[in-house]
Coordinates of C-alpha atoms in Angstrom, one line a residue:
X10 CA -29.8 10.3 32.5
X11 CA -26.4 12.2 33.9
X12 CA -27.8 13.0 37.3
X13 CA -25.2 15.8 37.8
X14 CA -26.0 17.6 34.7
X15 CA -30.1 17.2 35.6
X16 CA -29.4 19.2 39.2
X17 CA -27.4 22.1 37.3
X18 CA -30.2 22.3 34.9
X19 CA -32.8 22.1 37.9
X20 CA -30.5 24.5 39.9
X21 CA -30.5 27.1 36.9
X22 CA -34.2 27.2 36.1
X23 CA -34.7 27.6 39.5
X24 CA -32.5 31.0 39.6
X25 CA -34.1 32.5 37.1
X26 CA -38.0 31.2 37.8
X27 CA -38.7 29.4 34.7
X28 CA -41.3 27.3 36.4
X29 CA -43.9 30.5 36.0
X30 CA -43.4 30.1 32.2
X31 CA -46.1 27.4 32.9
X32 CA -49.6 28.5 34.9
X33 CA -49.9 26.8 38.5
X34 CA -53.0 25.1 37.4
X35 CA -51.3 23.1 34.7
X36 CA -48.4 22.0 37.0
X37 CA -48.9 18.4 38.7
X38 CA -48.6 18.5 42.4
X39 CA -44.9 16.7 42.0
X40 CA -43.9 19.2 40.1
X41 CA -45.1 22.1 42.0
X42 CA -43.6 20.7 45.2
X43 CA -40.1 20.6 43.0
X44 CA -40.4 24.2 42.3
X45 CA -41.8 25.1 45.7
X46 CA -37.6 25.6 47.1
X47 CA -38.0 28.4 44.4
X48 CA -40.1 30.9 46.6
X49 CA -38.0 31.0 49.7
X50 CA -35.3 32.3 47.4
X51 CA -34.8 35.8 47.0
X52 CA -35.7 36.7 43.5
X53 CA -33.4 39.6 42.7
X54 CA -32.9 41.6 39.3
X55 CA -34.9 38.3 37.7
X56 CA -38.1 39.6 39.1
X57 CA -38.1 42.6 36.8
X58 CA -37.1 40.3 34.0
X59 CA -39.5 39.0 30.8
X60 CA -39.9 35.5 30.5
X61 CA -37.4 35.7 27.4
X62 CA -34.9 37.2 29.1
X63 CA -35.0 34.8 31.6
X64 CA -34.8 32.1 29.4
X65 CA -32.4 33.5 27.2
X66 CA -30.1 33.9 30.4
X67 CA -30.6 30.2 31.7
X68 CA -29.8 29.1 27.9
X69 CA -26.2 31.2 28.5
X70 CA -25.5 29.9 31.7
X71 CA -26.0 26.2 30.7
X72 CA -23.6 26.3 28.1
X73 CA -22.6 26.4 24.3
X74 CA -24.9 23.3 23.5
X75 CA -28.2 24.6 24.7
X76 CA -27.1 28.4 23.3
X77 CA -27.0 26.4 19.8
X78 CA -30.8 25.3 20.8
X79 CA -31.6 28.5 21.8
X80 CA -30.8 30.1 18.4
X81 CA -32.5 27.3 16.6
X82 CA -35.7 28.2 18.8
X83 CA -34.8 31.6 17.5
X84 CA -35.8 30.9 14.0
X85 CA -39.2 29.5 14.7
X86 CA -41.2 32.1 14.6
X87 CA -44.2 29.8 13.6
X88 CA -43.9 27.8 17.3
X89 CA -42.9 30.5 19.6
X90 CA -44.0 33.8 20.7
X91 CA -42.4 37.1 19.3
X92 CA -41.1 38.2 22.9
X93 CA -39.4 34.5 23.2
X94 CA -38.0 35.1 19.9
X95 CA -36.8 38.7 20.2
X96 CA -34.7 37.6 23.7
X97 CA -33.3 34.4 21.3
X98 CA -32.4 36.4 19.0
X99 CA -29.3 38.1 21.2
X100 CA -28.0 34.5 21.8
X101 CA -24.3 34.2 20.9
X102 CA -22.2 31.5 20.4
X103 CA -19.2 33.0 21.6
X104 CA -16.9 29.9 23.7
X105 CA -13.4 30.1 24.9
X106 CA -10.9 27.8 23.1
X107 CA -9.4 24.9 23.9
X108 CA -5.9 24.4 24.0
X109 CA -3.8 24.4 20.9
X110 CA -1.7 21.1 21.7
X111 CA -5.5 19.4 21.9
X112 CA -6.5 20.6 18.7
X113 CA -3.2 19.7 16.9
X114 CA -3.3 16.0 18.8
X115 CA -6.6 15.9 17.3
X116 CA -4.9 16.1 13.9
X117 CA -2.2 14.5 14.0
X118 CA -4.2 11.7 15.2
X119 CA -6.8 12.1 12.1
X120 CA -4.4 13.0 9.5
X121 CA -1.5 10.3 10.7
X122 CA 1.2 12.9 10.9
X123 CA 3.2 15.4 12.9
X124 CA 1.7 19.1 11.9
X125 CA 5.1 20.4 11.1
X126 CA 4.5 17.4 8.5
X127 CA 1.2 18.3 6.9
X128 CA 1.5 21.9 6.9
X129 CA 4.6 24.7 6.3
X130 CA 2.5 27.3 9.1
X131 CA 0.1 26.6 11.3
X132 CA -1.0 29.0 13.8
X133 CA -1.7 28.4 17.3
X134 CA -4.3 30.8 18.5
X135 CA -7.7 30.1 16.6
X136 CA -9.5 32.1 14.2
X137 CA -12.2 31.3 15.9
X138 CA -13.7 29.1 18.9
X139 CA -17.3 28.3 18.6
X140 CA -19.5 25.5 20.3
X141 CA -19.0 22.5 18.5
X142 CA -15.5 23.0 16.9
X143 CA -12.6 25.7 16.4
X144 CA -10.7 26.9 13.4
X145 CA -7.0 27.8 13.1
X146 CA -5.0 29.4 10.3
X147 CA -2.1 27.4 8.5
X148 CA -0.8 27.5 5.5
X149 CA -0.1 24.2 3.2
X150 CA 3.4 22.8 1.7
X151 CA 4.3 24.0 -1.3
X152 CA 6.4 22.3 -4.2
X153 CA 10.2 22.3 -3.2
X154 CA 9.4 23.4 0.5
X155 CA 7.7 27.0 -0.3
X156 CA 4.9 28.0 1.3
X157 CA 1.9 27.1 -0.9
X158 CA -1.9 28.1 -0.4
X159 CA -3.4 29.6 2.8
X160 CA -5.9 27.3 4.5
X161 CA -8.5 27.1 7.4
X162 CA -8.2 24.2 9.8
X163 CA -11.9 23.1 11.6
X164 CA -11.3 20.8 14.3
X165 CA -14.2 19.4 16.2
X166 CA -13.8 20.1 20.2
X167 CA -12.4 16.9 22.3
X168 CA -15.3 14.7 23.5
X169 CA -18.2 17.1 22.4
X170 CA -20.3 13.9 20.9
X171 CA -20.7 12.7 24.2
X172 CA -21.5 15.7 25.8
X173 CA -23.9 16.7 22.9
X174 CA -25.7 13.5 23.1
X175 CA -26.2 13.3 26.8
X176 CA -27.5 17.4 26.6
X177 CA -29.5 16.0 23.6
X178 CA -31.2 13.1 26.2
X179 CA -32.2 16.0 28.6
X180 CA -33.5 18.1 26.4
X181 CA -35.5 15.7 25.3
X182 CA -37.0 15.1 28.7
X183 CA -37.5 19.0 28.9
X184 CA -39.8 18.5 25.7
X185 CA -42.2 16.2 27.1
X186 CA -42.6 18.3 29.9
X187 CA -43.1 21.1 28.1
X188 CA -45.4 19.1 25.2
X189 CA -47.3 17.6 28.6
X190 CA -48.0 20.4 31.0
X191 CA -47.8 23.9 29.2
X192 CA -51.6 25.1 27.8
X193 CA -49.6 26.0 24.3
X194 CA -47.3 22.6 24.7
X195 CA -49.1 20.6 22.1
X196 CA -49.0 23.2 19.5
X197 CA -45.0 24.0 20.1
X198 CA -44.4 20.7 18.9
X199 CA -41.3 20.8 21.6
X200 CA -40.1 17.0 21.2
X201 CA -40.3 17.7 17.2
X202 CA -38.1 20.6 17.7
X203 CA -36.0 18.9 19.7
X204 CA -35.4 15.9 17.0
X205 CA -34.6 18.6 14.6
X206 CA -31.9 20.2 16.5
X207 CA -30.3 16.9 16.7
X208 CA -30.8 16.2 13.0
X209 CA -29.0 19.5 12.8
X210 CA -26.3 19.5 15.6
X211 CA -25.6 15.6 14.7
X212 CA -24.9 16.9 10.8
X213 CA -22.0 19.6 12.0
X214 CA -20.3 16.8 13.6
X215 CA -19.6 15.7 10.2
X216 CA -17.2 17.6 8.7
X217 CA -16.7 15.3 5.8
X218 CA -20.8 15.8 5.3
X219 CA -20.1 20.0 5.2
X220 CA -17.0 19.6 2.7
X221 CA -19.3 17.9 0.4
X222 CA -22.4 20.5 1.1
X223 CA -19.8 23.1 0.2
X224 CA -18.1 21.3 -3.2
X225 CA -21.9 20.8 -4.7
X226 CA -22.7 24.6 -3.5
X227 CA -19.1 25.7 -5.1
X228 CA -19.6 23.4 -8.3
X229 CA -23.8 25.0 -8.5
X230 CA -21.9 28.9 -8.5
X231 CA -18.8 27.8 -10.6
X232 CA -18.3 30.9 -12.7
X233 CA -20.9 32.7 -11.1
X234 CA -20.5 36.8 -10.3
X235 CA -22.9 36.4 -7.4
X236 CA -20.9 33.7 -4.8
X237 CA -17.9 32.3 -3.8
X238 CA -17.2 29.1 -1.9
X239 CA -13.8 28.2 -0.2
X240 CA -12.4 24.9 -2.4
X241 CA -12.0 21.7 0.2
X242 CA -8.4 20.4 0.4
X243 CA -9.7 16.6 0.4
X244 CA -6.5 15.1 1.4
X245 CA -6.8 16.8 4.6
X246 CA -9.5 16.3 5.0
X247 CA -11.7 13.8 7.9
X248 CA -14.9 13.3 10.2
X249 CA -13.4 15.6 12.7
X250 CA -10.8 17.8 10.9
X251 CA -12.0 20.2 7.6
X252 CA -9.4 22.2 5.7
X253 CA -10.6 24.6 3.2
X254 CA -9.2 27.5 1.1
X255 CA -8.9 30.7 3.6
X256 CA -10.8 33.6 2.3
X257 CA -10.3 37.5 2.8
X258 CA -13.2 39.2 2.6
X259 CA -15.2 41.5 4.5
X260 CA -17.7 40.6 7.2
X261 CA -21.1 41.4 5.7
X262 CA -22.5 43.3 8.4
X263 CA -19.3 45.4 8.9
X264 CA -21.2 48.3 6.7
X265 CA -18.5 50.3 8.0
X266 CA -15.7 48.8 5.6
X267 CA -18.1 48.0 3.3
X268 CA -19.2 51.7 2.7
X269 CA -15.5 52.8 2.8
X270 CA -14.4 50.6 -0.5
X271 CA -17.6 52.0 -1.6
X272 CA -19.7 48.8 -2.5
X273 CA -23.1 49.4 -4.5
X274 CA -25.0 48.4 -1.1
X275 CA -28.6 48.3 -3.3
X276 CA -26.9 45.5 -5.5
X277 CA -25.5 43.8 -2.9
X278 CA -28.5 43.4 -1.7
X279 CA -30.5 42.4 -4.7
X280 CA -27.7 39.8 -5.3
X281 CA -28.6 37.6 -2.0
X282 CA -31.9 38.0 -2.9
X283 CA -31.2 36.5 -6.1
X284 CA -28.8 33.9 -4.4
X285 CA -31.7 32.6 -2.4
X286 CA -34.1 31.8 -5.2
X287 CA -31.2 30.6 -7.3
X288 CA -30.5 28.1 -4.8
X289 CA -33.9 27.1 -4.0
X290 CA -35.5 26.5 -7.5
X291 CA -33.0 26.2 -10.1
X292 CA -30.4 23.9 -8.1
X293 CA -32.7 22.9 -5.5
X294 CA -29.5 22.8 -3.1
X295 CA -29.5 26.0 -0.6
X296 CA -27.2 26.8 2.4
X297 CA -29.9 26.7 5.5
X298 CA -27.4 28.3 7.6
X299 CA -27.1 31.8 6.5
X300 CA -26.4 33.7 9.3
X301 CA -24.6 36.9 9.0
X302 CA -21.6 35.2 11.3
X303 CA -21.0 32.6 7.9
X304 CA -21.5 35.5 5.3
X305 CA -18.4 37.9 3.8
X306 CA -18.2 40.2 0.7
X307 CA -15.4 39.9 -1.8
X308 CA -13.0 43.0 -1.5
X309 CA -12.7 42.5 -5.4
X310 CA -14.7 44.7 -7.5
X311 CA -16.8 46.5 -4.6
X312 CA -19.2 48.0 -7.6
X313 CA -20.1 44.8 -8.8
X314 CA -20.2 42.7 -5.0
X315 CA -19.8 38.8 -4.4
X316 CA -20.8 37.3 -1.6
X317 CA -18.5 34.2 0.1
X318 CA -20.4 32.2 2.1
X319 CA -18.8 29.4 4.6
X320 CA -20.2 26.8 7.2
X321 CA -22.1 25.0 4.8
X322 CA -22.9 21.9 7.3
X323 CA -26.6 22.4 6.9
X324 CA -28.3 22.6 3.7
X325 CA -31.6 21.5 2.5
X326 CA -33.5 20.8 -1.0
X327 CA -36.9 20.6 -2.0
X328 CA -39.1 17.9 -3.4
X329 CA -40.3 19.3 -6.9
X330 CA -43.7 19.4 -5.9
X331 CA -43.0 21.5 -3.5
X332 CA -40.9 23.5 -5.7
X333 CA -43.4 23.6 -7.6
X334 CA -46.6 24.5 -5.6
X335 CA -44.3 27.1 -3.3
X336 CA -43.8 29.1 -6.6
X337 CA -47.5 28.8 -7.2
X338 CA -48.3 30.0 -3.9
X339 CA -46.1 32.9 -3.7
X340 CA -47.1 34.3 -6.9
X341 CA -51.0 34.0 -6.2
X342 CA -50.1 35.3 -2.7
X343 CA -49.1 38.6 -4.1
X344 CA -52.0 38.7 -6.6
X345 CA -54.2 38.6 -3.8
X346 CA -55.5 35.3 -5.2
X347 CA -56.8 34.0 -1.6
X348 CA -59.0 30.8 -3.1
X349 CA -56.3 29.5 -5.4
X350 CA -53.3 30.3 -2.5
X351 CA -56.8 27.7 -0.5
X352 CA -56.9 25.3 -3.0
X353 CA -52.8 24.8 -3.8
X354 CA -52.1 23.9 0.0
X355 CA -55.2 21.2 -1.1
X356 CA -53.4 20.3 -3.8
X357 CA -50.2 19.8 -2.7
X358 CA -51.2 18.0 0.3
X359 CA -49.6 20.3 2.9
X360 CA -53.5 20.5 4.2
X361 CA -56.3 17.9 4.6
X362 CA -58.3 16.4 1.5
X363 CA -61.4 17.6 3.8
X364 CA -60.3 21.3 5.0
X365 CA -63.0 23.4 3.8
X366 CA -61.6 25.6 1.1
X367 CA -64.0 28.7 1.9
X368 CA -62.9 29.0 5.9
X369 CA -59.1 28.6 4.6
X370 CA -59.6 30.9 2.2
X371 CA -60.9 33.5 4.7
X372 CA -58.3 32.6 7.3
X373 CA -55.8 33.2 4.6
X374 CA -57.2 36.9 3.6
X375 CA -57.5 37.9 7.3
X376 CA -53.5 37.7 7.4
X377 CA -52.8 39.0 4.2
X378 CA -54.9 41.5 3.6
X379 CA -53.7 44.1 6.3
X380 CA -50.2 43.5 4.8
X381 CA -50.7 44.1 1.6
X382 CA -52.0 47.4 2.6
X383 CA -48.3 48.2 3.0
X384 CA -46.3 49.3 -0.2
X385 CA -44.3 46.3 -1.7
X386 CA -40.9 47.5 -0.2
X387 CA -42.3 47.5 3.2
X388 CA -43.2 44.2 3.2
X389 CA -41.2 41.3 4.9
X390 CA -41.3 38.6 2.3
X391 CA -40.3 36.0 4.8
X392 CA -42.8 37.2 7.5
X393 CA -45.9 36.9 4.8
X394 CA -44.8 32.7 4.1
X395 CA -44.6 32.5 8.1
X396 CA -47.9 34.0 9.1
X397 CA -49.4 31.2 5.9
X398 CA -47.8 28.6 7.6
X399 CA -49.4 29.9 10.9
X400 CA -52.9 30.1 9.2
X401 CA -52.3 26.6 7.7
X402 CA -51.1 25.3 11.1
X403 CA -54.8 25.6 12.4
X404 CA -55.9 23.9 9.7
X405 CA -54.1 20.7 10.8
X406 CA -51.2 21.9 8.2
X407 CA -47.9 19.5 9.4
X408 CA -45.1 22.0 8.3
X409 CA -42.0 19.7 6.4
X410 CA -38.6 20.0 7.7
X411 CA -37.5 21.5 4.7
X412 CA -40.0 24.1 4.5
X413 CA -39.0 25.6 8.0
X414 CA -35.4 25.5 6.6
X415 CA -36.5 27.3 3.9
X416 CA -38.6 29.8 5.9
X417 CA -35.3 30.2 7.9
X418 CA -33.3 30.8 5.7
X419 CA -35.5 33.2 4.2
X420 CA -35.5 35.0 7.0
X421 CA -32.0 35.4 7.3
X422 CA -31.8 36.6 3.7
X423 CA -34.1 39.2 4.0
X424 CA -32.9 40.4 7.3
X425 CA -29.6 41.0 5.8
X426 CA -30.5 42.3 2.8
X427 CA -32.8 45.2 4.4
X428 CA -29.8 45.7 7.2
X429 CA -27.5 46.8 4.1
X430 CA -30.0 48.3 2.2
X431 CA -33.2 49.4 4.2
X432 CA -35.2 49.9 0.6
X433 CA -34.8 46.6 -0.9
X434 CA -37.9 45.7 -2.1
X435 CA -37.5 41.8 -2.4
X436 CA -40.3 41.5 -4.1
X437 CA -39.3 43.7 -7.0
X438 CA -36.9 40.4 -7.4
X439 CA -38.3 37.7 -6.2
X440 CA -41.7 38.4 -9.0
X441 CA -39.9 38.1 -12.1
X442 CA -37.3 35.1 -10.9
X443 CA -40.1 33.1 -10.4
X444 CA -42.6 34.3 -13.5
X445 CA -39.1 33.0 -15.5
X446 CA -38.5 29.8 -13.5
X447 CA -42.5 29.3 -14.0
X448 CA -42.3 29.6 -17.8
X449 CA -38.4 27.9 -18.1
X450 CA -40.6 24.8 -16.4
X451 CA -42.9 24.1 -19.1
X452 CA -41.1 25.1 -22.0
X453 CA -40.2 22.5 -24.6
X454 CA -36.6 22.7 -24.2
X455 CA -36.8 21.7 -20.4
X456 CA -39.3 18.9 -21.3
X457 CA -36.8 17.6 -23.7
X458 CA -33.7 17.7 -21.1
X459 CA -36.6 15.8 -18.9
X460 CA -37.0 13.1 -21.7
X461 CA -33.1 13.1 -22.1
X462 CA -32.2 12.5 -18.4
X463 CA -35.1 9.8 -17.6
X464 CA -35.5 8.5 -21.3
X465 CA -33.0 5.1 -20.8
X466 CA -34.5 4.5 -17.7
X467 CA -37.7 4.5 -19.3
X468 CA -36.7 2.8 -22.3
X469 CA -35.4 0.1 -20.0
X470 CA -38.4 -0.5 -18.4
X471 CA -40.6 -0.2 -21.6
X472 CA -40.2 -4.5 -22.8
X473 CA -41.8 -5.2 -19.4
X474 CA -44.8 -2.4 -20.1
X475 CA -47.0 -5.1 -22.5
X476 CA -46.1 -7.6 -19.3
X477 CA -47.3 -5.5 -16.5
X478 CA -50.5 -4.2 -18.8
X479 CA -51.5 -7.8 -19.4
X480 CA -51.2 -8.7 -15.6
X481 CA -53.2 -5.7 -14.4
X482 CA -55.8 -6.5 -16.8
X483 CA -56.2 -10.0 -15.4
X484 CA -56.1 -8.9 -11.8
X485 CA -58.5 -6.6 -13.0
X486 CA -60.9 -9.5 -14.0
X487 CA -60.0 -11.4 -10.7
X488 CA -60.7 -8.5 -9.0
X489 CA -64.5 -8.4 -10.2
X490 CA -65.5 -11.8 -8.6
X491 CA -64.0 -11.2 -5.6
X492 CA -65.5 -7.7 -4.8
X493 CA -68.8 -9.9 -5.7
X494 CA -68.4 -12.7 -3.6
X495 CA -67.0 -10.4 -0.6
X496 CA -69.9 -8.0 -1.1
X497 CA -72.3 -11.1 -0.7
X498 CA -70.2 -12.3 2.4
X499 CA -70.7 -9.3 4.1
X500 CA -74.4 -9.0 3.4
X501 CA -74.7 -12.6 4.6
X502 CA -73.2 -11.0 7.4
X503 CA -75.1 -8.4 8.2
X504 CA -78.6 -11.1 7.7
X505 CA -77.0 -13.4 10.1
X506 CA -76.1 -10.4 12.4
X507 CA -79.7 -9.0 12.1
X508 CA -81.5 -12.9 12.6
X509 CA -79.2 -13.4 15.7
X510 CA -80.1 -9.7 17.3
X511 CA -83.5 -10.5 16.8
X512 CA -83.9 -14.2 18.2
X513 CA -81.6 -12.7 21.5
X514 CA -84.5 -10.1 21.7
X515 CA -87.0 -12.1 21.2
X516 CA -85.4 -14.8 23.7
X517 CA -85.5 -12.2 26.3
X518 CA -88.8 -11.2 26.1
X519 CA -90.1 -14.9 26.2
X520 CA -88.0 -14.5 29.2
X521 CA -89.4 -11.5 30.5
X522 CA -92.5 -13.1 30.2
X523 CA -92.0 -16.4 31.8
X524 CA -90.7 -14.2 34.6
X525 CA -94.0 -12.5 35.0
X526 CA -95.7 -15.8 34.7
X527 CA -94.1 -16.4 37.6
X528 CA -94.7 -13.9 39.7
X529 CA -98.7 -12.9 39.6
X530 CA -98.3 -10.2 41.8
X531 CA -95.9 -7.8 39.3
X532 CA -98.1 -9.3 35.9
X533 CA -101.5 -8.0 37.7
X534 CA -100.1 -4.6 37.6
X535 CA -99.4 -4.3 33.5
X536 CA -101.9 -4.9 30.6
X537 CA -101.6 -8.1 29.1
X538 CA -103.1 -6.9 26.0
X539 CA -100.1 -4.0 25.9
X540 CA -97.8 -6.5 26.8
X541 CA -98.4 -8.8 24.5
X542 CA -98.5 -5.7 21.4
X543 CA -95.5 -4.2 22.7
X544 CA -93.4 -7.6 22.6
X545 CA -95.1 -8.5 18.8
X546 CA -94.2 -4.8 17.6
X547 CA -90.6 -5.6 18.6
X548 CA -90.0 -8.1 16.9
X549 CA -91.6 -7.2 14.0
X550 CA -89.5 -4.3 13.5
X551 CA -86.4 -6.5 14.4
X552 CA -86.9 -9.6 12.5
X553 CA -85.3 -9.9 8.7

């Protein structure tokens, strides 16, 4: 462990107190006689602080790397609590750039040639500067020297693997802590979340991974009014350098410009609405990373608005189970169908075989009810699926990676699409998407596609069928016997067992009695008669 890097993260929760986040009676004595340096300094402004505030202002001072795991905390609602999350929230992963010769070594070192060779412009002073890389503006070599297309150039920062992977360790020793000594640190799951932020942060240092996230998200949209993603320039593109078509469109939470081209702000909303679903059940491929930062709006056609989305290093999928059952759960959800919303978390395994469907189905009407008071366009979507996965977490629920994507990602959507247009009812869209994708899934032309698509595999497997029946059957036929003879086994077992209990009980009462054969005094003072009952009675009862 980097022992420098532990005492600035010692000397930092010290400043701002972080050792009352956990009571004093859960705190070992070691630890308390760490923290005890704390009291003889003066507290300051951070008395009058909340606990979020103070951890969202150690988070900052440590540095871009535990900002990033501050804004992932951010987004689980479902493991922390809503004033923790509020303070996250304001995290922002604003970092000062590195210089430009670094960045265009970094190139040239990648791409194998000078910059004034790869590119006709490239511009010095980033776009952008972020935690784990920087982006610059350039602009590629056309055919007989002209300037051709205008690109982006993401270059990772200079040594930011190590430094993530040693911030990773330590984290990783805050967890257990955490997990160990706070009264909610079990339920937190802090080492899972910790192994999910490197799952995540480890993916962006990929870049070749994102440019293929973002050709299979451009190639699922191909044609599509609703998004646009940048094309990849693969030639230029490594592990730690990304060059993509630059885009000009509009920030979408500048509502400012927006209004001002006048864009149809109610269908711009409805259209990420209908991203979202199209992403998660028809291509089963969705952006997990939709913050408003990686989100613009086509200046093109504002009455008819496309979104461009960019930064697609994290993504995520589905099984088609849980497709499947999600759908099923959503739409019974909003009919108010409690036992069936019970019996599909059963079903699909996200519960216990054993979890009594009655008590879940209460648990589940206790949340929902009081928001479905509310009329539809009032009600957060995204906040209904994280108070079921709350209510499911007490039943011993164990909530997939890709579900808390998805319930991410959800939450982004919908916080976007009510900040443009405060009266989106998602629902109004989300209800008949998924009635269609629900009837699209068992109608005979997407059976057939399914018979099309695994129909050689199946016919290729179909000679060894008679084979594989014929072999089963026999093991079947073995298997008989054997449960026979192991069944006698173990009763022959259990006999034994019994005779052997009894003789060793038995044996000790012989015992017993030669004992008080041998001393008169102690026999004189119990009934023979009783005796001698008490010791037959036994071993009646215990003998086979």
């Amino acid at each position: 462990m980097p022992i420098a890097r532990s005492l600035t993260i010692a000397r930092v929760f010290l400043r701002y107190r972080l050792n009352e986040l956990v009571p004093a009676d859960h705190q070992p004595l070691w630890l308390r006689t760490l923290w005890a340096p704390a009291k003889l300094l003066p507290a300051g402004a951070v008395k009058d602080m909340g606990r979020g505030e103070r951890l969202r202002r150690a988070l900052e001072d440590l540095g871009p790397i535990f900002v990033k795991f501050g804004q992932l905390l951010s987004t689980r609602p479902d493991l922390m609590p809503p004033d923790i999350v509020q303070e996250l929230n304001q995290l922002q992963d604003n970092v000062p750039p590195y210089p430009a010769d670094q960045c265009i070594a970094r190139i040239e070192a990648s791409l194998g040639a000078p910059v004034e060779d790869l590119f006709a412009e490239f511009e010095r002073e980033p776009l952008a500067s972020a935690s784990v890389a920087q982006v610059h503006g350039a602009r590629l070599k056309g055919e007989s020297g002209e300037p051709g297309a205008a690109v982006v150039v993401k270059v990772l920062r200079p040594g930011i693997d190590k430094i993530i992977q040693q911030d990773l360790e330590l984290l990783g020793v805050i967890a257990r802590w955490i997990q160990r000594y706070l009264p909610d640190g079990r339920r937190m799951r802090p080492v899972e979340v910790v192994e999910d932020y490197r799952h995540t942060i480890e993916g962006e240092l990929d870049l070749v991974r994102e440019a293929s996230n973002g050709s299979e998200l451009k190639r699922n949209f191909a044609n599509s009014p609703l998004l646009y993603v940048p094309e990849v320039y693969w030639d230029y593109t490594r592990e730690n350098v990304l060059v993509l078509e630059r885009i000009n469109g509009i920030p979408v939470t500048d509502l400012r410009q927006l209004r001002a081209q006048n864009t149809d702000m109610a269908l711009l909303a409805e259209r990420g609405v209908e991203i979202f679903f199209k992403q998660v059940f028809e291509h089963n491929f969705f952006h997990a990373d939709m913050h408003p930062g990686n989100i613009f709006v086509s200046r093109e056609h504002p009455e008819r608005p496309k979104y461009i989305a960019i930064d697609t290093a994290i993504v995520g999928s589905l099984t088609r189970e849980d497709q499947y059952y999600l759908a099923r759960n959503l739409l019974a959800m909003f009919r108010r169908d409690y036992r069936m919303v019970a019996e599909l978390h059963v079903q699909s395994g996200w519960v216990r075989k054993d979890t009594p469907i009655n008590a879940f189905e209460s648990s589940i009407r206790a949340v929902c009810e009081p928001i479905f008071e509310k009329p539809l366009g009032e009600i957060s979507f995204a906040r209904v699926l994280i108070s079921l996965f709350q209510t499911a977490r007490r039943f011993d629920m164990e909530v997939q990676p890709q579900l808390v994507l998805l319930q991410k990602t959800l939450l982004n959507i919908e916080g976007l699409g009510r900040q443009l247009y405060p009266q989106l009812d998602l629902w109004k869209t989300a209800h008949p998407f998924l009635e269609g994708w629900m009837r699209e899934r068992v109608h005979p032309k997407t059976i057939v596609g399914e018979i099309r698509r695994y129909g050689p595999e199946w016919l290729e497997k179909f000679p060894q069928f008679p084979q594989m029946a014929f072999a089963a059957l026999e093991q079947g036929q073995e298997l008989g016997p054997r449960l026979q003879q192991l069944s006698e086994q173990l009763a022959g077992s259990r006999q034994r067992g019994r005779t052997r209990y009894a003789r060793m009980i038995v044996g000790g009462l012989l015992a017993l009695g030669a004992a008080l054969v041998a001393s008169p005094g102690l026999l004189a003072q119990i009934p023979a008669v009783s005796w001698v009952m008490g010791a037959a009675a036994l071993a009646l009862l215990l003998w086979p």
